[in-house]
Short mmCIF file of N, CA and C in Angstrom, two decimals:
data_model
loop_
_atom_site.label_atom_id
_atom_site.label_comp_id
_atom_site.label_asym_id
_atom_site.label_seq_id
_atom_site.Cartn_x
_atom_site.Cartn_y
_atom_site.Cartn_z
N MET A 95 0.70 -1.08 -0.01
CA MET A 95 -0.18 -0.16 0.02
C MET A 95 0.90 1.33 0.02
N THR A 96 0.52 2.28 -0.69
CA THR A 96 1.34 3.58 -0.75
C THR A 96 0.48 4.20 -0.14
N LEU A 97 1.45 5.17 0.91
CA LEU A 97 0.78 6.08 1.87
C LEU A 97 0.98 7.36 1.21
N SER A 98 0.22 8.54 1.07
CA SER A 98 0.64 10.24 1.32
C SER A 98 0.15 10.71 1.82
N LEU A 99 0.26 11.35 2.89
CA LEU A 99 -0.31 12.23 4.01
C LEU A 99 0.46 13.59 4.17
N GLN A 100 -0.33 14.76 4.39
CA GLN A 100 -0.05 15.95 3.98
C GLN A 100 -0.39 16.73 5.48
N THR A 101 0.80 17.48 5.88
CA THR A 101 0.47 18.44 7.07
C THR A 101 0.56 19.77 6.57
N ASP A 102 0.24 20.70 7.45
CA ASP A 102 0.76 22.05 6.76
C ASP A 102 2.38 22.27 5.94
N ARG A 103 3.10 21.66 6.87
CA ARG A 103 4.62 21.84 6.53
C ARG A 103 5.08 20.50 5.90
N LEU A 104 4.38 19.37 6.22
CA LEU A 104 5.11 18.27 5.55
C LEU A 104 4.30 17.05 4.84
N LEU A 105 5.12 16.09 4.25
CA LEU A 105 4.61 15.23 3.39
C LEU A 105 5.09 13.94 3.72
N ILE A 106 4.57 12.92 4.23
CA ILE A 106 4.84 11.84 4.35
C ILE A 106 4.46 10.70 3.41
N ARG A 107 5.59 9.97 2.97
CA ARG A 107 5.29 9.05 2.17
C ARG A 107 5.91 8.15 2.19
N ASP A 108 6.20 7.12 0.86
CA ASP A 108 7.03 5.80 0.90
C ASP A 108 8.13 6.32 0.53
N TRP A 109 9.42 5.43 1.22
CA TRP A 109 10.56 5.74 1.21
C TRP A 109 11.05 5.51 -0.41
N GLN A 110 11.97 5.96 -1.08
CA GLN A 110 12.45 5.90 -2.43
C GLN A 110 14.14 5.64 -2.38
N GLU A 111 14.64 5.16 -3.04
CA GLU A 111 16.08 4.49 -3.19
C GLU A 111 16.75 5.91 -3.17
N ASP A 112 16.24 6.87 -4.01
CA ASP A 112 17.15 7.88 -4.23
C ASP A 112 17.18 8.94 -2.72
N ASP A 113 16.48 8.55 -1.81
CA ASP A 113 16.60 8.96 -0.56
C ASP A 113 17.80 8.88 0.50
N ALA A 114 18.30 7.90 -0.40
CA ALA A 114 19.54 7.28 0.52
C ALA A 114 20.47 8.38 1.39
N ASP A 115 20.72 9.65 0.55
CA ASP A 115 21.73 10.66 1.29
C ASP A 115 20.93 11.22 2.36
N ALA A 116 19.74 11.90 2.36
CA ALA A 116 19.17 12.27 2.91
C ALA A 116 18.62 11.48 4.17
N ALA A 117 18.49 10.14 4.07
CA ALA A 117 18.27 9.48 4.87
C ALA A 117 19.53 9.00 5.90
N LEU A 118 20.88 9.27 5.17
CA LEU A 118 22.00 8.67 5.98
C LEU A 118 22.21 10.03 6.93
N GLU A 119 21.61 11.09 6.70
CA GLU A 119 21.59 12.25 7.81
C GLU A 119 21.04 11.76 8.71
N ILE A 120 19.94 11.11 8.93
CA ILE A 120 19.36 10.65 9.95
C ILE A 120 19.63 9.61 10.87
N TYR A 121 19.62 8.37 9.90
CA TYR A 121 20.17 7.04 10.37
C TYR A 121 21.92 6.99 10.57
N GLY A 122 22.44 7.74 9.98
CA GLY A 122 23.96 7.57 9.99
C GLY A 122 24.39 8.95 10.97
N SER A 123 23.67 9.69 11.63
CA SER A 123 23.82 10.40 12.62
C SER A 123 24.13 10.02 14.14
N PRO A 124 25.59 10.44 14.50
CA PRO A 124 26.04 9.82 15.72
C PRO A 124 24.89 10.68 16.93
N GLU A 125 23.86 11.37 16.42
CA GLU A 125 23.19 11.91 17.87
C GLU A 125 21.96 11.45 17.22
N VAL A 126 21.30 10.33 16.28
CA VAL A 126 20.22 9.94 16.21
C VAL A 126 20.36 8.13 16.79
N ALA A 127 21.38 7.63 15.62
CA ALA A 127 21.35 6.06 15.88
C ALA A 127 21.87 5.63 17.36
N PRO A 128 22.31 6.24 18.43
CA PRO A 128 22.44 5.23 19.75
C PRO A 128 20.90 5.19 20.21
N TRP A 129 20.01 5.84 19.82
CA TRP A 129 18.80 6.19 20.87
C TRP A 129 17.89 5.29 20.18
N LEU A 130 18.38 5.02 18.98
CA LEU A 130 17.35 3.79 18.39
C LEU A 130 16.74 2.41 18.92
N SER A 131 15.60 1.96 18.59
CA SER A 131 15.05 0.61 19.41
C SER A 131 14.35 0.14 18.33
N PRO A 132 14.78 -1.11 18.13
CA PRO A 132 15.86 -1.83 18.62
C PRO A 132 17.35 -1.04 18.28
N ALA A 133 18.62 -1.46 19.06
CA ALA A 133 19.51 -0.82 18.74
C ALA A 133 20.31 -1.12 17.72
N ILE A 134 20.56 -0.29 16.51
CA ILE A 134 21.10 -0.26 15.17
C ILE A 134 22.52 0.01 15.38
N ASP A 135 23.53 -0.28 14.53
CA ASP A 135 24.66 0.43 14.67
C ASP A 135 24.51 1.64 13.84
N GLN A 136 25.23 2.69 13.73
CA GLN A 136 25.21 3.96 13.15
C GLN A 136 25.45 3.62 11.84
N VAL A 137 24.46 4.08 10.72
CA VAL A 137 25.01 3.91 9.12
C VAL A 137 26.06 3.96 8.77
N ALA A 138 27.20 3.71 8.21
CA ALA A 138 28.11 4.52 7.60
C ALA A 138 28.59 4.84 6.37
N ASP A 139 27.37 4.58 5.45
CA ASP A 139 28.01 4.97 4.17
C ASP A 139 26.58 5.05 3.52
N VAL A 140 26.49 5.93 2.28
CA VAL A 140 25.57 5.77 1.59
C VAL A 140 25.07 4.19 0.75
N ALA A 141 26.01 3.66 0.45
CA ALA A 141 25.99 2.65 -0.02
C ALA A 141 24.91 1.33 0.93
N THR A 142 25.55 1.45 2.24
CA THR A 142 24.76 0.76 3.08
C THR A 142 23.25 1.26 3.63
N MET A 143 23.38 2.73 3.34
CA MET A 143 21.98 3.19 3.22
C MET A 143 21.30 2.92 2.22
N LYS A 144 21.70 2.60 1.16
CA LYS A 144 20.90 2.32 0.05
C LYS A 144 19.97 0.98 0.43
N MET A 145 21.22 -0.13 0.92
CA MET A 145 20.72 -1.40 0.95
C MET A 145 19.40 -1.58 1.93
N ILE A 146 19.77 -0.78 2.82
CA ILE A 146 18.57 -0.59 4.26
C ILE A 146 17.14 -0.05 3.23
N LEU A 147 17.56 0.96 2.68
CA LEU A 147 16.27 1.51 1.98
C LEU A 147 15.65 0.39 1.11
N THR A 148 16.51 -0.10 0.13
CA THR A 148 15.99 -1.30 -0.53
C THR A 148 15.18 -1.97 0.19
N ALA A 149 15.37 -2.99 1.40
CA ALA A 149 14.94 -3.47 2.18
C ALA A 149 13.62 -2.94 2.61
N TRP A 150 13.48 -1.92 3.04
CA TRP A 150 12.45 -0.98 3.70
C TRP A 150 11.34 -1.29 2.78
N ILE A 151 12.19 -0.77 1.54
CA ILE A 151 10.80 -0.83 0.04
C ILE A 151 10.36 -2.01 -0.81
N GLU A 152 11.33 -2.92 -0.46
CA GLU A 152 10.58 -4.16 -0.77
C GLU A 152 9.63 -5.08 -0.04
N ALA A 153 9.99 -4.41 1.62
CA ALA A 153 9.10 -5.37 2.86
C ALA A 153 7.87 -4.32 2.90
N GLN A 154 7.86 -3.11 2.49
CA GLN A 154 6.90 -2.31 2.68
C GLN A 154 5.11 -2.83 2.36
N PRO A 155 5.23 -3.67 1.23
CA PRO A 155 3.95 -4.14 0.26
C PRO A 155 3.49 -5.31 1.00
N ASN A 156 4.27 -5.80 1.92
CA ASN A 156 4.27 -7.22 2.67
C ASN A 156 3.33 -6.68 4.49
N PHE A 157 3.46 -5.23 4.47
CA PHE A 157 3.26 -5.21 5.85
C PHE A 157 1.59 -4.99 5.83
N VAL A 158 1.01 -4.99 7.12
CA VAL A 158 -0.62 -5.54 7.14
C VAL A 158 -0.82 -3.71 7.63
N VAL A 159 -1.64 -3.28 7.33
CA VAL A 159 -2.02 -1.99 7.72
C VAL A 159 -2.43 -1.62 8.94
N PRO A 160 -2.20 -0.48 9.92
CA PRO A 160 -1.54 0.12 9.39
C PRO A 160 0.30 0.15 9.76
N ALA A 161 0.94 -1.16 9.81
CA ALA A 161 2.20 -1.02 9.51
C ALA A 161 3.33 -0.51 8.60
N GLY A 162 3.99 0.21 8.92
CA GLY A 162 5.09 0.01 7.70
C GLY A 162 6.15 1.17 7.95
N ARG A 163 6.93 2.03 6.95
CA ARG A 163 7.97 2.41 7.05
C ARG A 163 7.69 3.96 5.89
N TRP A 164 8.05 5.17 6.70
CA TRP A 164 7.82 6.38 5.69
C TRP A 164 8.61 7.36 5.61
N ALA A 165 9.08 8.17 4.84
CA ALA A 165 10.03 9.35 4.81
C ALA A 165 8.93 10.38 5.09
N VAL A 166 9.31 11.43 5.96
CA VAL A 166 8.94 12.94 6.50
C VAL A 166 9.74 13.99 5.58
N VAL A 167 9.19 14.56 4.46
CA VAL A 167 9.69 15.60 3.47
C VAL A 167 9.07 16.98 4.05
N ARG A 168 9.81 17.83 4.43
CA ARG A 168 9.19 19.07 4.48
C ARG A 168 8.93 19.70 3.27
N ARG A 169 8.11 20.36 2.99
CA ARG A 169 7.04 20.53 1.81
C ARG A 169 7.90 22.18 1.15
N GLU A 170 8.18 22.80 2.33
CA GLU A 170 8.66 23.70 1.76
C GLU A 170 9.89 23.91 0.76
N ASP A 171 10.98 22.98 0.81
CA ASP A 171 12.22 22.62 0.02
C ASP A 171 12.31 21.24 -0.56
N ASP A 172 11.04 20.41 -0.24
CA ASP A 172 11.00 18.93 -0.58
C ASP A 172 12.40 18.06 -0.09
N GLU A 173 12.75 18.43 0.88
CA GLU A 173 14.01 17.59 1.75
C GLU A 173 13.59 17.01 2.64
N VAL A 174 14.18 15.76 2.40
CA VAL A 174 13.75 14.66 3.33
C VAL A 174 14.40 14.70 5.08
N ILE A 175 13.69 15.13 5.87
CA ILE A 175 14.02 15.39 7.21
C ILE A 175 13.63 14.61 8.12
N GLY A 176 13.04 13.11 7.81
CA GLY A 176 12.98 12.02 9.03
C GLY A 176 12.37 11.08 8.41
N GLY A 177 12.05 10.27 9.36
CA GLY A 177 11.63 8.78 9.09
C GLY A 177 10.47 8.58 10.42
N LEU A 178 9.29 7.78 9.57
CA LEU A 178 8.12 7.21 10.73
C LEU A 178 8.15 6.09 10.44
N LEU A 179 7.40 5.21 11.50
CA LEU A 179 7.04 3.90 11.56
C LEU A 179 5.86 3.36 12.48
N ILE A 180 5.41 2.48 11.75
CA ILE A 180 4.60 1.75 12.82
C ILE A 180 4.97 0.34 12.37
N ARG A 181 5.26 -0.78 13.57
CA ARG A 181 5.55 -2.03 13.67
C ARG A 181 4.94 -2.72 14.97
N LEU A 182 4.84 -4.20 14.64
CA LEU A 182 4.96 -5.05 15.75
C LEU A 182 5.73 -4.61 16.64
N LEU A 183 5.73 -4.73 18.42
CA LEU A 183 6.53 -4.65 19.06
C LEU A 183 6.77 -6.25 19.98
N PRO A 184 8.02 -6.65 20.30
CA PRO A 184 8.29 -7.99 20.13
C PRO A 184 6.95 -8.28 21.71
N PRO A 185 6.52 -9.71 21.36
CA PRO A 185 6.63 -10.93 20.86
C PRO A 185 6.10 -10.65 19.50
N TYR A 186 5.94 -9.47 18.74
CA TYR A 186 5.15 -9.46 17.66
C TYR A 186 3.79 -10.30 17.44
N GLU A 187 2.81 -9.85 18.20
CA GLU A 187 1.63 -10.46 18.41
C GLU A 187 0.63 -9.24 17.88
N GLU A 188 0.55 -8.25 19.19
CA GLU A 188 -0.38 -7.36 18.37
C GLU A 188 -0.23 -5.93 19.07
N ASP A 189 0.75 -5.57 19.74
CA ASP A 189 0.85 -4.17 20.41
C ASP A 189 1.95 -3.60 19.31
N LEU A 190 1.66 -2.47 18.66
CA LEU A 190 1.74 -1.63 17.42
C LEU A 190 2.82 -0.27 18.24
N GLU A 191 4.10 -0.38 17.61
CA GLU A 191 5.01 0.83 17.72
C GLU A 191 4.47 1.78 16.83
N ILE A 192 4.64 3.17 17.56
CA ILE A 192 4.72 4.33 16.45
C ILE A 192 6.30 4.77 16.71
N GLY A 193 7.03 5.03 16.04
CA GLY A 193 8.44 5.60 15.88
C GLY A 193 8.67 6.78 14.85
N TRP A 194 9.55 7.63 15.40
CA TRP A 194 9.77 9.12 14.48
C TRP A 194 11.22 8.71 14.94
N GLN A 195 12.11 9.52 13.63
CA GLN A 195 13.58 9.76 13.85
C GLN A 195 13.57 11.15 12.60
N LEU A 196 14.34 12.20 13.40
CA LEU A 196 14.33 13.39 12.41
C LEU A 196 15.89 13.47 12.33
N ARG A 197 16.51 13.96 11.26
CA ARG A 197 17.64 14.31 11.74
C ARG A 197 18.13 15.66 12.20
N PRO A 198 19.38 15.91 13.27
CA PRO A 198 19.51 16.70 13.93
C PRO A 198 18.92 18.02 13.60
N SER A 199 19.67 18.78 12.40
CA SER A 199 19.14 19.90 11.99
C SER A 199 17.75 20.20 11.55
N ALA A 200 17.18 19.48 12.23
CA ALA A 200 15.31 19.42 11.66
C ALA A 200 14.97 19.43 13.44
N TRP A 201 15.54 19.11 14.51
CA TRP A 201 15.27 19.24 15.77
C TRP A 201 14.65 20.91 16.31
N GLY A 202 13.79 20.37 17.23
CA GLY A 202 13.23 21.63 17.77
C GLY A 202 12.12 22.47 16.98
N ASN A 203 11.69 22.09 15.80
CA ASN A 203 10.44 22.59 15.09
C ASN A 203 9.12 21.89 15.12
N GLY A 204 8.98 20.92 16.00
CA GLY A 204 7.69 20.27 16.09
C GLY A 204 7.63 19.73 14.98
N PHE A 205 8.39 18.91 14.39
CA PHE A 205 8.48 18.44 13.13
C PHE A 205 7.97 16.57 13.15
N ALA A 206 8.31 16.51 14.81
CA ALA A 206 8.03 14.88 14.85
C ALA A 206 6.63 15.01 15.50
N THR A 207 6.14 15.75 16.23
CA THR A 207 4.84 15.79 16.74
C THR A 207 3.78 15.85 15.54
N GLU A 208 4.31 16.69 14.46
CA GLU A 208 3.42 17.40 13.35
C GLU A 208 3.10 15.60 12.97
N ALA A 209 4.42 15.06 12.20
CA ALA A 209 4.18 14.09 11.37
C ALA A 209 3.47 12.70 12.26
N SER A 210 4.07 12.83 13.50
CA SER A 210 3.46 11.33 13.92
C SER A 210 1.73 11.77 14.37
N LYS A 211 1.52 12.79 14.57
CA LYS A 211 -0.21 12.94 15.07
C LYS A 211 -0.85 12.66 13.55
N ALA A 212 -0.27 13.10 12.42
CA ALA A 212 -0.76 12.77 10.99
C ALA A 212 -1.01 11.22 10.91
N LEU A 213 0.28 10.75 11.22
CA LEU A 213 0.40 9.30 10.92
C LEU A 213 -0.62 8.45 11.96
N MET A 214 -0.87 9.05 13.23
CA MET A 214 -1.41 8.30 13.82
C MET A 214 -3.01 8.39 13.87
N SER A 215 -3.04 9.78 13.43
CA SER A 215 -4.86 9.70 12.93
C SER A 215 -5.20 8.98 11.84
N TRP A 216 -4.25 9.08 10.62
CA TRP A 216 -4.36 8.02 9.75
C TRP A 216 -4.68 6.39 10.12
N ALA A 217 -3.97 6.22 11.11
CA ALA A 217 -3.74 4.81 11.75
C ALA A 217 -4.89 4.35 12.70
N PHE A 218 -5.80 5.13 13.34
CA PHE A 218 -6.62 5.25 13.99
C PHE A 218 -8.00 5.20 12.97
N LYS A 219 -8.28 5.94 11.86
CA LYS A 219 -9.30 5.68 10.78
C LYS A 219 -9.20 4.62 10.10
N THR A 220 -7.79 3.93 10.05
CA THR A 220 -8.25 2.29 9.83
C THR A 220 -9.13 1.68 10.31
N GLY A 221 -9.23 2.06 11.87
CA GLY A 221 -10.37 1.01 12.23
C GLY A 221 -10.08 -0.48 12.64
N GLU A 222 -8.54 -0.54 12.59
CA GLU A 222 -8.23 -1.72 12.70
C GLU A 222 -7.10 -1.48 13.75
N VAL A 223 -7.08 -0.64 14.46
CA VAL A 223 -6.44 -0.01 15.87
C VAL A 223 -6.98 0.55 16.68
N ASP A 224 -6.70 -0.16 18.21
CA ASP A 224 -7.33 0.86 18.99
C ASP A 224 -6.34 1.65 20.07
N GLU A 225 -4.87 1.06 19.62
CA GLU A 225 -3.99 1.99 20.88
C GLU A 225 -2.53 1.81 19.99
N LEU A 226 -1.61 2.66 19.99
CA LEU A 226 -0.69 2.76 19.44
C LEU A 226 0.30 3.14 20.47
N PHE A 227 1.83 2.39 20.82
CA PHE A 227 2.69 2.49 21.77
C PHE A 227 3.71 2.74 21.27
N ALA A 228 4.74 3.95 22.06
CA ALA A 228 6.10 4.51 21.70
C ALA A 228 6.95 4.13 22.74
N VAL A 229 8.27 3.69 22.60
CA VAL A 229 9.55 3.26 23.43
C VAL A 229 10.48 4.15 23.73
N ALA A 230 11.29 4.24 24.36
CA ALA A 230 12.15 5.42 24.40
C ALA A 230 13.09 4.77 25.74
N ARG A 231 14.27 5.07 25.16
CA ARG A 231 15.38 4.65 26.52
C ARG A 231 15.40 5.71 27.49
N PRO A 232 15.42 5.38 28.54
CA PRO A 232 15.25 6.40 29.74
C PRO A 232 15.58 7.77 29.78
N ASN A 233 16.72 8.21 29.24
CA ASN A 233 17.56 9.37 28.83
C ASN A 233 17.18 9.96 27.59
N ASN A 234 16.20 9.46 26.92
CA ASN A 234 16.05 10.05 25.77
C ASN A 234 15.11 11.14 25.92
N LYS A 235 15.12 12.31 26.23
CA LYS A 235 14.25 12.65 26.35
C LYS A 235 13.40 13.75 25.83
N ARG A 236 14.35 13.97 23.84
CA ARG A 236 13.44 14.03 23.08
C ARG A 236 12.21 13.29 22.62
N ALA A 237 12.85 12.12 22.96
CA ALA A 237 11.31 11.26 22.10
C ALA A 237 10.53 11.20 23.55
N ILE A 238 10.90 10.99 25.00
CA ILE A 238 9.76 11.30 25.80
C ILE A 238 9.04 12.49 25.73
N SER A 239 9.84 13.80 25.19
CA SER A 239 8.97 15.23 25.43
C SER A 239 8.02 14.70 23.75
N ALA A 240 8.39 14.35 23.17
CA ALA A 240 7.33 14.13 21.66
C ALA A 240 6.40 13.02 22.24
N ALA A 241 6.54 12.34 22.78
CA ALA A 241 5.24 11.35 23.30
C ALA A 241 4.33 12.01 23.82
N ARG A 242 4.97 12.73 25.21
CA ARG A 242 4.03 13.53 25.97
C ARG A 242 3.35 14.50 25.03
N ARG A 243 3.82 15.40 24.04
CA ARG A 243 3.14 16.10 23.36
C ARG A 243 2.11 15.60 22.51
N LEU A 244 2.23 14.05 22.13
CA LEU A 244 1.44 13.57 21.25
C LEU A 244 0.37 12.98 21.99
N GLY A 245 0.24 13.08 23.62
CA GLY A 245 -0.92 12.84 23.85
C GLY A 245 -0.85 11.45 24.68
N MET A 246 0.34 10.98 24.84
CA MET A 246 0.76 9.57 25.00
C MET A 246 0.51 9.35 26.82
N GLU A 247 0.55 8.57 27.06
CA GLU A 247 0.48 8.70 28.68
C GLU A 247 1.78 7.22 28.89
N TRP A 248 2.71 7.56 30.00
CA TRP A 248 3.45 6.90 30.49
C TRP A 248 3.26 5.62 31.17
N VAL A 249 3.34 4.55 30.70
CA VAL A 249 2.45 3.39 31.12
C VAL A 249 3.50 2.41 32.06
N GLY A 250 4.74 2.68 31.81
CA GLY A 250 5.86 2.06 32.93
C GLY A 250 7.17 1.92 32.23
N GLU A 251 7.88 1.15 32.64
CA GLU A 251 9.14 0.97 31.84
C GLU A 251 9.41 -0.76 32.16
N THR A 252 10.13 -1.11 30.94
CA THR A 252 10.33 -2.41 31.12
C THR A 252 11.75 -3.14 30.13
N ASP A 253 11.88 -4.28 30.00
CA ASP A 253 12.80 -4.65 29.33
C ASP A 253 12.75 -5.89 28.46
N LYS A 254 11.03 -5.90 28.17
CA LYS A 254 10.30 -7.22 27.32
C LYS A 254 10.95 -6.78 25.99
N TYR A 255 10.87 -5.48 25.63
CA TYR A 255 11.17 -5.09 23.97
C TYR A 255 12.71 -4.97 23.60
N TYR A 256 12.75 -5.69 22.77
CA TYR A 256 14.49 -5.19 22.21
C TYR A 256 15.44 -5.77 23.10
N ASP A 257 14.86 -5.89 24.34
CA ASP A 257 16.32 -6.52 25.24
C ASP A 257 16.96 -5.50 25.72
N LEU A 258 16.11 -4.29 25.97
CA LEU A 258 16.36 -2.83 26.25
C LEU A 258 15.50 -2.59 27.50
N ASN A 259 16.19 -1.54 28.31
CA ASN A 259 15.95 -1.11 29.57
C ASN A 259 14.91 0.32 28.91
N LEU A 260 13.49 0.29 28.74
CA LEU A 260 12.93 1.32 27.76
C LEU A 260 11.29 1.92 28.47
N GLN A 261 11.72 2.89 28.82
CA GLN A 261 10.06 4.12 28.87
C GLN A 261 8.81 3.26 28.07
N VAL A 262 7.64 3.20 28.11
CA VAL A 262 6.64 2.80 27.33
C VAL A 262 5.85 3.75 27.48
N TYR A 263 5.35 4.11 26.18
CA TYR A 263 3.99 5.28 26.39
C TYR A 263 2.70 4.85 25.47
N ARG A 264 1.49 5.30 25.65
CA ARG A 264 0.44 4.57 24.88
C ARG A 264 -0.74 5.58 24.79
N VAL A 265 -1.23 5.40 23.91
CA VAL A 265 -1.97 6.36 23.44
C VAL A 265 -3.42 5.61 22.75
N ARG A 266 -4.50 5.70 22.98
CA ARG A 266 -5.88 4.83 22.57
C ARG A 266 -6.52 5.68 21.87
N ALA A 267 -7.51 5.27 21.00
CA ALA A 267 -7.43 5.57 19.72
C ALA A 267 -8.89 6.67 20.17
N GLY A 268 -9.82 6.36 21.62
CA GLY A 268 -10.58 7.34 22.05
C GLY A 268 -10.21 8.41 22.70
N ASP A 269 -8.81 8.61 23.15
CA ASP A 269 -8.46 9.22 23.64
C ASP A 269 -7.35 10.30 22.94
N PHE A 270 -7.14 9.88 21.51
CA PHE A 270 -6.34 10.78 20.39
C PHE A 270 -7.17 11.94 19.98
N SER A 271 -6.14 13.01 20.21
CA SER A 271 -7.00 14.30 19.52
C SER A 271 -6.01 14.67 18.48
N ARG A 272 -6.47 14.99 17.50
CA ARG A 272 -5.93 15.81 16.23
C ARG A 272 -5.10 16.93 16.59
#
């Protein structure tokens, strides 16, 4: 399924292979990679990023709606500034995680909140989702602040996801406000 959502400032769309340079600014950033869950190594170069994007693009049609991975594009200059995802949390049975990643030069502008709200709204409108979770490492103040701005409630701390000690936040469809 192809997704294209617009907000006042952003476009959320499927990843494309020619997004590799911009994606490397996100997933290759030493300020972003250490906070990702599950833990991944910082992407080292454009060739590796292209391989990762190719895998994401090939996997996209196999996800069950609303799961997937998308690019976040700033509409004013058509720059890819981030990524969004919805995926099953371990043990991969029912809990859906929403995640957001932005390149550091885009931090502090409300883009993560704006993009995530649009994606959450779409996910809840599909009718298949009653709640979404976000997980963050305890010291990831930016992710925790974004989860709170999204209206997500703290539900506890756990190590059951990704073998990491994580803070867990949740928003239910009935409590979500666009």
